[in-house]
Short mmCIF file of C-alpha atoms in Angstrom, two decimals:
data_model
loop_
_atom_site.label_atom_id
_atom_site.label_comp_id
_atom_site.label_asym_id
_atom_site.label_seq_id
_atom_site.Cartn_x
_atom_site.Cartn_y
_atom_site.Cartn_z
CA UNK A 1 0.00 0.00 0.00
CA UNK A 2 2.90 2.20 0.65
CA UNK A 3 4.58 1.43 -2.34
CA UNK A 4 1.85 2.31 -4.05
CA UNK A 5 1.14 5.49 -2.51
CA UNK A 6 4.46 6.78 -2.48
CA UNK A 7 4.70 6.19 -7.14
CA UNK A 8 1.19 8.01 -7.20
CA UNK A 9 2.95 10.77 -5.50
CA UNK A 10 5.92 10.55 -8.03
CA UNK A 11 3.42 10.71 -11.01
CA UNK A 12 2.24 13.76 -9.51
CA UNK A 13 5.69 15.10 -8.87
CA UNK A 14 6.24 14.06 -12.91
CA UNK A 15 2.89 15.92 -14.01
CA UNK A 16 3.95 19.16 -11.91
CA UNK A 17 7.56 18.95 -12.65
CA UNK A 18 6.62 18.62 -16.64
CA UNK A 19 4.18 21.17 -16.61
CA UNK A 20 5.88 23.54 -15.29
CA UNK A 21 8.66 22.81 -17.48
CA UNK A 22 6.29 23.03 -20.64
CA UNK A 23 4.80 26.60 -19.80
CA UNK A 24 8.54 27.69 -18.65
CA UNK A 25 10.93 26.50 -21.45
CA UNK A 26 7.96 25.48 -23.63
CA UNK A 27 9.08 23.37 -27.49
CA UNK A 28 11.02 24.14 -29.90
CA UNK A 29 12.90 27.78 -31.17
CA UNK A 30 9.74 29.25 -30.80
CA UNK A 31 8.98 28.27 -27.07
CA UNK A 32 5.61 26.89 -27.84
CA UNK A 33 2.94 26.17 -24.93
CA UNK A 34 5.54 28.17 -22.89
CA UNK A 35 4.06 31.83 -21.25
CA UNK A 36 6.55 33.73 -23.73
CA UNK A 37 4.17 32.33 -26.17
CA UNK A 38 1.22 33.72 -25.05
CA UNK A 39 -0.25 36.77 -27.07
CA UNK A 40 -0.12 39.72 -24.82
CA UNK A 41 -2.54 42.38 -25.59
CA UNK A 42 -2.83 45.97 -26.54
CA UNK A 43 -2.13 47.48 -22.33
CA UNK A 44 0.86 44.80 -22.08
CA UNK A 45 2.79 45.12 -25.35
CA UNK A 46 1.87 48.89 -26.60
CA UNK A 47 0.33 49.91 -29.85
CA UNK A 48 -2.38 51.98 -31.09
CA UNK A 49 -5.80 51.87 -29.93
CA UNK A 50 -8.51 53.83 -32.57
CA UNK A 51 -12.11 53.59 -32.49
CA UNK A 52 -14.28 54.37 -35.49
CA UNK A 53 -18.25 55.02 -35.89
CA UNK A 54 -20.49 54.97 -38.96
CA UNK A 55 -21.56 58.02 -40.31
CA UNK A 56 -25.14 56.33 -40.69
CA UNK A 57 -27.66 56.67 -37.50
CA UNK A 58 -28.85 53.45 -38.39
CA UNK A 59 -26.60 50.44 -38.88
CA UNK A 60 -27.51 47.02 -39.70
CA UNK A 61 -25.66 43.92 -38.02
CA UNK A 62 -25.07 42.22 -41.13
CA UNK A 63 -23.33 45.91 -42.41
CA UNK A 64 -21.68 46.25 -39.31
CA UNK A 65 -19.99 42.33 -39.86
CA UNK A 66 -19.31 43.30 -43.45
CA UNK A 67 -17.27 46.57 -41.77
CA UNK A 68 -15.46 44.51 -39.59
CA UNK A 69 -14.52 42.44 -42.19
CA UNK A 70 -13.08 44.62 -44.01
CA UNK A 71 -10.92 46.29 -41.46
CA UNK A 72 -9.57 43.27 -40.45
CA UNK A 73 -8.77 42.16 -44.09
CA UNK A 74 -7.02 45.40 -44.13
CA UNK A 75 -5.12 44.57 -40.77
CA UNK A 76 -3.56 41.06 -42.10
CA UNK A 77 -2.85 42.66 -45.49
CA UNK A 78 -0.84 45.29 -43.58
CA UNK A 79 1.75 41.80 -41.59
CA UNK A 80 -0.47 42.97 -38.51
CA UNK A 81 -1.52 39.38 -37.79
CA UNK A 82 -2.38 40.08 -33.80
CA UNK A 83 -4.22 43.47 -34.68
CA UNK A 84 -8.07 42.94 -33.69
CA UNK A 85 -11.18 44.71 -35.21
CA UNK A 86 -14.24 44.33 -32.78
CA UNK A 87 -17.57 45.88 -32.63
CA UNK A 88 -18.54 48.09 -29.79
CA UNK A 89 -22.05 48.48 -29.64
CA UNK A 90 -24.35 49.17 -32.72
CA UNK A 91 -22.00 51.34 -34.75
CA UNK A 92 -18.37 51.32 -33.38
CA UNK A 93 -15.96 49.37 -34.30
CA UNK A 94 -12.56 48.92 -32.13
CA UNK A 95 -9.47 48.26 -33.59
CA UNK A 96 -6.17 47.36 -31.58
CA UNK A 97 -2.90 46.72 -33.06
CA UNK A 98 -0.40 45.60 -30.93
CA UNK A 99 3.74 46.69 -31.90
CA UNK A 100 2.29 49.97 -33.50
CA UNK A 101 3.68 53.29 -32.29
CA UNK A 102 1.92 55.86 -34.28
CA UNK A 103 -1.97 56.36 -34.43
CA UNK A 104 -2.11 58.76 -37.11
CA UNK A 105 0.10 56.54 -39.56
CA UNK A 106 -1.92 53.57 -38.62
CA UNK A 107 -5.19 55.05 -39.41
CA UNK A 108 -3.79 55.94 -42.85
CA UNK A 109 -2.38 52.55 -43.47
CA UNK A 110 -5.63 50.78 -42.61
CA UNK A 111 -7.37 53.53 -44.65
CA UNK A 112 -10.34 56.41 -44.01
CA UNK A 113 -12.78 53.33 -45.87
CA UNK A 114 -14.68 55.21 -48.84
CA UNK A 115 -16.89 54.14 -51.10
CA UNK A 116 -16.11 52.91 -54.26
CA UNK A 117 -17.44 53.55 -57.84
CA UNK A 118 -17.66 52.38 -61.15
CA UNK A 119 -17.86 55.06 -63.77
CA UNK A 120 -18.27 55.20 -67.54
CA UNK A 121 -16.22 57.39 -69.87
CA UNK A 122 -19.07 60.54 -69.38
CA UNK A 123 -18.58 60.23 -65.30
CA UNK A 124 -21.79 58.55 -65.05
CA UNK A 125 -21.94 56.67 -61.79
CA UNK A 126 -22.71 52.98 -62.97
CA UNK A 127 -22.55 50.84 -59.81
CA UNK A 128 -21.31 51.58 -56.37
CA UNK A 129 -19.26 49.43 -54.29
CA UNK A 130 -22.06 48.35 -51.78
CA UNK A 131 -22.73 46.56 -54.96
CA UNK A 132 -19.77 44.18 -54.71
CA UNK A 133 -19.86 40.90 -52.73
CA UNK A 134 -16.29 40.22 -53.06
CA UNK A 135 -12.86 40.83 -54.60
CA UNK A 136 -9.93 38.93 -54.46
CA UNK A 137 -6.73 38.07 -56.24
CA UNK A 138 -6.51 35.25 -58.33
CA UNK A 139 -3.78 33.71 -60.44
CA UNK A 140 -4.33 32.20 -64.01
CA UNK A 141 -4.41 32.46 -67.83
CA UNK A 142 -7.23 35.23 -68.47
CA UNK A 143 -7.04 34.60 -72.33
CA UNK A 144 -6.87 31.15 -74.69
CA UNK A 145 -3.47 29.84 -74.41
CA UNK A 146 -2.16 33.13 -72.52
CA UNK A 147 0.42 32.74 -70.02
CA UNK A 148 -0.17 32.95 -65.91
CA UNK A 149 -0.60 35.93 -64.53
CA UNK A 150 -2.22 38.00 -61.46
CA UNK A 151 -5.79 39.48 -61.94
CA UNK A 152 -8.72 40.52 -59.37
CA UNK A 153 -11.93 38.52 -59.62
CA UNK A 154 -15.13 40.85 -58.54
CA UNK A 155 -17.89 38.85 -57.57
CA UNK A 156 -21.58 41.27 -57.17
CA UNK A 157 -24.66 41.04 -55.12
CA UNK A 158 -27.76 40.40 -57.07
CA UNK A 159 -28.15 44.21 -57.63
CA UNK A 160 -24.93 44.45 -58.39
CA UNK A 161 -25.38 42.03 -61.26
CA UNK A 162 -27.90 42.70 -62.84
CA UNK A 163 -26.82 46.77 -62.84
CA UNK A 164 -23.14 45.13 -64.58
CA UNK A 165 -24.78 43.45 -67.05
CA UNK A 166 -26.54 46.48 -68.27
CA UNK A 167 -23.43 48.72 -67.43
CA UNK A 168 -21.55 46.39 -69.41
CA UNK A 169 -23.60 45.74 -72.38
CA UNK A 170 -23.42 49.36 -73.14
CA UNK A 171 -20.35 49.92 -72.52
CA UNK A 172 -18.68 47.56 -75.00
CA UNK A 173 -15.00 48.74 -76.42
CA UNK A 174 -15.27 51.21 -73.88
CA UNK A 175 -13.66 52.03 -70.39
CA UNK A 176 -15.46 51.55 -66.98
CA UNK A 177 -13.35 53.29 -64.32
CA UNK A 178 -12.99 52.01 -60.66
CA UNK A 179 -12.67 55.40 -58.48
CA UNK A 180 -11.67 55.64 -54.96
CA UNK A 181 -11.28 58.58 -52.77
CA UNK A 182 -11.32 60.57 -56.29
CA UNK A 183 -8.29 57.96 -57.67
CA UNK A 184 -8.61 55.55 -60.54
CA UNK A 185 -8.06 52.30 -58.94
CA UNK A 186 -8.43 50.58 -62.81
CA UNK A 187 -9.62 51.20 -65.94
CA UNK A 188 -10.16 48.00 -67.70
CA UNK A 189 -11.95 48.18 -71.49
CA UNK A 190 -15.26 46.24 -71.70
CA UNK A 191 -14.68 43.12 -74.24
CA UNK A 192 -18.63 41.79 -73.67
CA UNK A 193 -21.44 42.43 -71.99
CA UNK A 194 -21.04 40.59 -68.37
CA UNK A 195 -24.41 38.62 -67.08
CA UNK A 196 -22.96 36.41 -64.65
CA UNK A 197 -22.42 38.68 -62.04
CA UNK A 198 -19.06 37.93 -61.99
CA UNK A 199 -16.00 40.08 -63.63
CA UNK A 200 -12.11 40.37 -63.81
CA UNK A 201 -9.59 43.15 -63.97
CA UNK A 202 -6.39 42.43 -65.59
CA UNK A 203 -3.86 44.38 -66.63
CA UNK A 204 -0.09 44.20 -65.68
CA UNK A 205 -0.24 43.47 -62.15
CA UNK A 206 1.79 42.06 -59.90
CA UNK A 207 1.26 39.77 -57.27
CA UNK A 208 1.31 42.64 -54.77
CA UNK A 209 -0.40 44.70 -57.03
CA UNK A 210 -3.52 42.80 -57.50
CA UNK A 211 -3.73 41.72 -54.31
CA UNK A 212 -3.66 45.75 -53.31
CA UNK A 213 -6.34 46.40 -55.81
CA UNK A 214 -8.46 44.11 -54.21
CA UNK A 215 -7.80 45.29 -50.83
CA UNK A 216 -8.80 48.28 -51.76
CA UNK A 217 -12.02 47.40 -53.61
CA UNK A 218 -13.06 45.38 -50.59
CA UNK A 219 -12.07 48.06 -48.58
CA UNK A 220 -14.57 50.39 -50.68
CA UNK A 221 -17.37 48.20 -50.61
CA UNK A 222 -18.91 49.92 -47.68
CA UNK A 223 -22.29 51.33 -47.71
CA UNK A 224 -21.06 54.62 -45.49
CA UNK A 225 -18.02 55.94 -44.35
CA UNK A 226 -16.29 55.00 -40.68
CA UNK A 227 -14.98 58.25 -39.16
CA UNK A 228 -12.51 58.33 -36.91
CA UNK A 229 -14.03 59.57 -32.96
CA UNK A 230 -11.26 58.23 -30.86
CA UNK A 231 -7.13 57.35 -30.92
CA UNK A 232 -4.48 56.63 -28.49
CA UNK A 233 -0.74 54.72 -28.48
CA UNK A 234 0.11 53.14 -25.27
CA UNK A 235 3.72 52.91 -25.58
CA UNK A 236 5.65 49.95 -25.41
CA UNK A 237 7.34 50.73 -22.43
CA UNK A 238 4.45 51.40 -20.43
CA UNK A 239 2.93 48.50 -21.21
CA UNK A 240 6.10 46.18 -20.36
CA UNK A 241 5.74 48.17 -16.60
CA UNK A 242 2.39 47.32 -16.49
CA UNK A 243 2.83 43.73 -17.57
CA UNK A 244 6.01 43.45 -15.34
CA UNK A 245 3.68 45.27 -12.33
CA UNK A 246 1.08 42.83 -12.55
CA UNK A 247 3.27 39.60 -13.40
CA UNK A 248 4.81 40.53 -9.60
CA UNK A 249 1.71 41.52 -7.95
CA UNK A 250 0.23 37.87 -9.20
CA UNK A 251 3.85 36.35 -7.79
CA UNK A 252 2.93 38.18 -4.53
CA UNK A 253 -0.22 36.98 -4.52
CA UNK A 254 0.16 33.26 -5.09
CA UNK A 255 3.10 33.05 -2.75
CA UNK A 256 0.98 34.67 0.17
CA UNK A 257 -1.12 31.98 -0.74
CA UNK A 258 0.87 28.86 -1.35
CA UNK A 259 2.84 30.31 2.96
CA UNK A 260 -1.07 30.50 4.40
CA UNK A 261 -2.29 27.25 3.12
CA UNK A 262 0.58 25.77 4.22
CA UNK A 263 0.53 27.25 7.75
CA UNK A 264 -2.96 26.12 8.59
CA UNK A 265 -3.52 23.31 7.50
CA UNK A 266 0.09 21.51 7.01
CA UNK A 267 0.25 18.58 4.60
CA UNK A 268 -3.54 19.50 3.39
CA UNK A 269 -1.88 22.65 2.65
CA UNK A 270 1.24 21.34 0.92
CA UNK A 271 -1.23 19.05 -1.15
CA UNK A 272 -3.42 22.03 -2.14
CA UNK A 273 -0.35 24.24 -3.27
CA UNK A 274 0.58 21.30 -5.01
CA UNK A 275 -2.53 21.21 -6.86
CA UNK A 276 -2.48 24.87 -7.24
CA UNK A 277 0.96 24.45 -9.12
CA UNK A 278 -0.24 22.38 -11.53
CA UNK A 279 -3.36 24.83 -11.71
CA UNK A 280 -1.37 27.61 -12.85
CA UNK A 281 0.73 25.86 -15.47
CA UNK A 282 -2.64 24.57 -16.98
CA UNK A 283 -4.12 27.39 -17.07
CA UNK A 284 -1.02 29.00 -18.90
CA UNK A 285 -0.81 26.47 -21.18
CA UNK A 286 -4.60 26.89 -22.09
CA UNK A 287 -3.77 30.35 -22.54
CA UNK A 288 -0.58 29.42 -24.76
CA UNK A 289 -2.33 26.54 -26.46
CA UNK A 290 -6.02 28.47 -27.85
CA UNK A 291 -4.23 31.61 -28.72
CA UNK A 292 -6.13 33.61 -25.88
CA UNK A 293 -4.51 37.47 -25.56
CA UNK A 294 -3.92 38.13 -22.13
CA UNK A 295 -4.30 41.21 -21.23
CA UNK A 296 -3.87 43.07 -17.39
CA UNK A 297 -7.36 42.43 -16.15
CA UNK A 298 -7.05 38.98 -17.77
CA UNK A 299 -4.05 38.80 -14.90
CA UNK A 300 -6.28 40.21 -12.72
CA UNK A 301 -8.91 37.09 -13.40
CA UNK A 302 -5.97 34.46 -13.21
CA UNK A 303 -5.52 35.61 -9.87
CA UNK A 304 -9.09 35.79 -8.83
CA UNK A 305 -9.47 32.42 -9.83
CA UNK A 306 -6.87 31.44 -7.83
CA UNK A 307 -8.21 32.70 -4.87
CA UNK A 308 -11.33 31.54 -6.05
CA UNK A 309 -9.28 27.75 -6.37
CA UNK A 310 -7.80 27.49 -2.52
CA UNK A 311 -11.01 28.65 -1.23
CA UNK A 312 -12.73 25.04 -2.84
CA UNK A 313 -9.70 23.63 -0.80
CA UNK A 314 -10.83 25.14 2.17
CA UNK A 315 -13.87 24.66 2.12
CA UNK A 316 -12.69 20.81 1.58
CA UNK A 317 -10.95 20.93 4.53
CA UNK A 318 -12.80 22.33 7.18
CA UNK A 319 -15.52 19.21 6.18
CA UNK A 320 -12.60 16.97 6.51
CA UNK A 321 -12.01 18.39 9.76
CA UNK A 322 -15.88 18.53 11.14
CA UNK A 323 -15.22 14.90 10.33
CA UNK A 324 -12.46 13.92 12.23
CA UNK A 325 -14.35 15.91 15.60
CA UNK A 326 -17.02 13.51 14.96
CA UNK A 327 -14.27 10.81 15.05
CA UNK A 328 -14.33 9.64 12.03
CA UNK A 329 -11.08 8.09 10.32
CA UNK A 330 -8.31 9.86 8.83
CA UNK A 331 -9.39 7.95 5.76
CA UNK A 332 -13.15 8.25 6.05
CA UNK A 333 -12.96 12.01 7.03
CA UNK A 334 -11.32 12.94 3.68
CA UNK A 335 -13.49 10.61 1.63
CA UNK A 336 -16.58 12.32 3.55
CA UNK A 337 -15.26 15.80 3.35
CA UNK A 338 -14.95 15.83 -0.31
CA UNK A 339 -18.12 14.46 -0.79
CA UNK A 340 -20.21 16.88 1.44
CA UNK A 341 -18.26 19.67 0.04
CA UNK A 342 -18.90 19.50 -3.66
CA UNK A 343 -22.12 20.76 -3.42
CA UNK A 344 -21.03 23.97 -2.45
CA UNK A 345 -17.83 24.29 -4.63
CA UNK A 346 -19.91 23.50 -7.82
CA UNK A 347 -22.47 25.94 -6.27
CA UNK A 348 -20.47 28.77 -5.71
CA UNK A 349 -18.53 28.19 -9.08
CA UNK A 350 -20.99 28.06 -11.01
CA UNK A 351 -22.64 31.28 -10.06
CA UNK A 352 -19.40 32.84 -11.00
CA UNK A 353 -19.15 31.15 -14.14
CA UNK A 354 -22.72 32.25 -15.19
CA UNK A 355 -21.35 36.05 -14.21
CA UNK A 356 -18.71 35.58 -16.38
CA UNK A 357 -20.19 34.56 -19.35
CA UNK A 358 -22.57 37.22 -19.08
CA UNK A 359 -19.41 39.49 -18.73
CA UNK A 360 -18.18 37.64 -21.96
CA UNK A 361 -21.30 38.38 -24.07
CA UNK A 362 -22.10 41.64 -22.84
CA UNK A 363 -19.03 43.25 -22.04
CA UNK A 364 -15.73 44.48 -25.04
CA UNK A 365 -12.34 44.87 -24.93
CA UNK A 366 -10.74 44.11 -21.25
CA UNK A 367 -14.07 43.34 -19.66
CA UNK A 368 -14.06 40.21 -22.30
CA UNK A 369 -10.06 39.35 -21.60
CA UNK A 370 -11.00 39.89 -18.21
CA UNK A 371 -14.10 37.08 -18.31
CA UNK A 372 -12.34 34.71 -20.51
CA UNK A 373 -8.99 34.10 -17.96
CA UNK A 374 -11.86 33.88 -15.00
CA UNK A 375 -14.12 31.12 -16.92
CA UNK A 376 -10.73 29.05 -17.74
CA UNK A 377 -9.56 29.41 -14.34
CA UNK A 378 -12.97 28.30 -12.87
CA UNK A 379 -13.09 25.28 -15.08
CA UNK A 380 -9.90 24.21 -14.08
CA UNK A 381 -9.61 25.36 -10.50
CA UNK A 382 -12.84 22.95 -9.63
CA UNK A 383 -10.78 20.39 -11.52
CA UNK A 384 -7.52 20.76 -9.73
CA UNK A 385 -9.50 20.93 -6.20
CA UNK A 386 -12.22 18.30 -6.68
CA UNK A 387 -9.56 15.72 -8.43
CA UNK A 388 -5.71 16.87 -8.51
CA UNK A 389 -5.94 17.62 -4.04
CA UNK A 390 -8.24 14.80 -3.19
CA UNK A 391 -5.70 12.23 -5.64
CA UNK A 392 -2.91 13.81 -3.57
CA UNK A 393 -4.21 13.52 -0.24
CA UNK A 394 -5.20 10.23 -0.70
CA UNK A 395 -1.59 9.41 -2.04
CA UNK A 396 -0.22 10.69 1.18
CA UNK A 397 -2.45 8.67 3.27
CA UNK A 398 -1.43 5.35 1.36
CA UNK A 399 2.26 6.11 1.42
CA UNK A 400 1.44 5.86 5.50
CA UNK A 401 0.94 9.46 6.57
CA UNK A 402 -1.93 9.26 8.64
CA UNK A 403 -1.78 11.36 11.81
CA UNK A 404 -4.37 14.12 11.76
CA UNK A 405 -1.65 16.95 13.85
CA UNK A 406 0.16 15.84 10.42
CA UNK A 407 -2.76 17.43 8.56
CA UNK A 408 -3.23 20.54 11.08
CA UNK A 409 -6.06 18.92 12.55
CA UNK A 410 -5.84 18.98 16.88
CA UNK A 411 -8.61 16.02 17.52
CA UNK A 412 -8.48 14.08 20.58
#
């Protein structure tokens, strides 16, 4: 029995040893699963924060997605692969880029969105780019036999079809202008009359090129204008304080902790910071592993849900401990303890959950990093309390510690 209680200790050691490992040194040149590879967001690493509105009172959702979609199109084309366009509530739209240092450049990288048209030699307006579902950059032989080469496909709504077609079939031998912001984006010559609702540009484009002529017809696809109503750069270096502020506060915090569970209640305690070891390094690697930005109130929900993990222990103890006063076994008083106090962990943890979730819906920006580190930590704290302690403390107890004082427990 000892034997076997002392290797399911040792296979705990291993998990907590490994885990920690993982989420320290993490795999490979790139530390994977390790906390360097967690994406830190816009208060911990710096960059620009802008906020745009519509310049329509009334915005529909599916508009609104369309907007967003085209912002963050813009924000990939541009390398800024952790940059983040969100809506904020009927017709803002957030975006955060993260390693940006200059608002105003930013905002005229990612473009003041305008909307497009499509013009016939006279200046006639023929379509407008609400009209267009999509535009992209394609690669291929646009002519019998020609050689490879980049173009844009346009794809139209149903309007937007039917108003080509027409455009197009009078239009033949003739220019049809694509105008931005008062600048021919491309002038290709009409060959036929288009029905399909579905049209190229060619021309001698690059790559690059094509793809930036699609970017930018996406980009003027809008049905009204997003102004700009709010900016700000939080510089790099204040956000490293921050980060290294709250990175110690959460140090202080856990190692109060780990000192006061260990005071009161002795090897429980040592079992439950166990536990909460291999708590944290899950719930890093979650963070590593599903590309979750952390941001400083996300810190500030690891480290409520830490709290919110030894208090489960506690509760688990002081049944354990009613137990023993009623003179119950060592054994029998932690098998009873755990079982009388789930009820109230799940309880208690599930109200919280519900909270955040509502937190995660409701709320934007921080308020949602904020909810999403406090649902993981929930998840997993119940699991590292309800299974990783009680598998510990039952370890100890079969590798032949069994006096109660041992456990901080004064019975008679």
């Amino acid at each position: 029995m000892k034997t076997k209680g002392r290797l399911m200790l040792l296979l705990m050691l291993v998990v907590a040893l490994g885990l920690s490992a993982l989420t320290y040194y993490g795999i490979g040149k790139d530390k994977q699963f390790s906390v360097n590879d967690i994406q830190q967001g816009l208060d911990l690493s710096g960059g620009v924060d802008i906020v745009y509105e519509a310049d329509k009172e009334s915005v529909s959702d599916e508009e609104m997605s369309a907007a967003i979609s085209l912002l963050q199109g813009r924000l990939d084309w541009n390398g800024w692969a952790e940059a983040e366009a969100a809506q904020e509530g009927t017709n803002r739209i957030r975006v955060q880029i993260p390693g940006v240092d200059d608002a105003e450049k930013a905002i005229q990288e990612i473009g003041q969105t305008a909307q497009l048209l499509f013009v016939d030699e006279a200046g006639n307006v023929l379509l407008t780019g609400d009209m267009i579902k999509n535009a992209t950059k394609q690669v291929g032989s646009t002519t019998k036999n020609g050689p490879s080469s980049p173009y844009v496909s346009l794809e139209f709504n149903e309007e937007g079809a039917q108003r080509f077609a027409q455009a197009t079939a009078e239009n033949i031998g003739k220019k049809i202008m694509i105008v931005m912001d008062k600048t021919v984006v491309s002038a290709p010559t009409v060959q036929t009359a288009i029905t399909d609702g579905k049209a190229i540009i060619t021309g001698n484009f690059t790559g690059q090129e094509a793809e930036n002529t699609a970017a930018l017809i996406r980009a003027g696809s809008l049905p009204f204008n997003l102004n700009v109503i709010q900016m700000k750069n939080v510089g790099a270096r204040l956000g490293a304080d921050a980060l290294s502020s709250g990175v110690m506060a959460g140090f202080v915090g856990i190692a109060l902790v780990l000192l006061y569970m260990l005071f009161m209640y002795r090897l429980l305690g040592f079992a439950a910071d166990w536990a909460l070891i291999i708590y944290i390094a899950l719930d890093l690697l979650v963070l590593s592993l599903f590309r979750i930005t952390l941001t400083l109130p996300g810190i500030a929900g690891i480290v409520l849900s830490i709290g919110m993990a030894v208090d489960a222990n506690v509760i688990i103890f002081e049944r354990i401990k009613e137990e023993l006063i009623l003179g119950k076994t060592l054994r029998s008083a932690v098998k009873i303890g755990f079982s009388r106090a789930l009820p109230a962990i799940v309880d208690g943890n599930v109200t919280t959950l519900i909270a955040a979730v509502v937190l995660f819906f409701l709320g934007s920006g921080t308020i949602k990093g904020f909810a999403t580190t406090l649902m993981i930590g929930i998840i997993l704290s119940m699991f590292t309390a309800l299974f990783v302690t009680r598998f510990i403390v039952n370890s100890m107890i079969k590798a032949g510690l069994h006096n109660p004082k041992n456990y901080g427990f004064r019975v008679k």
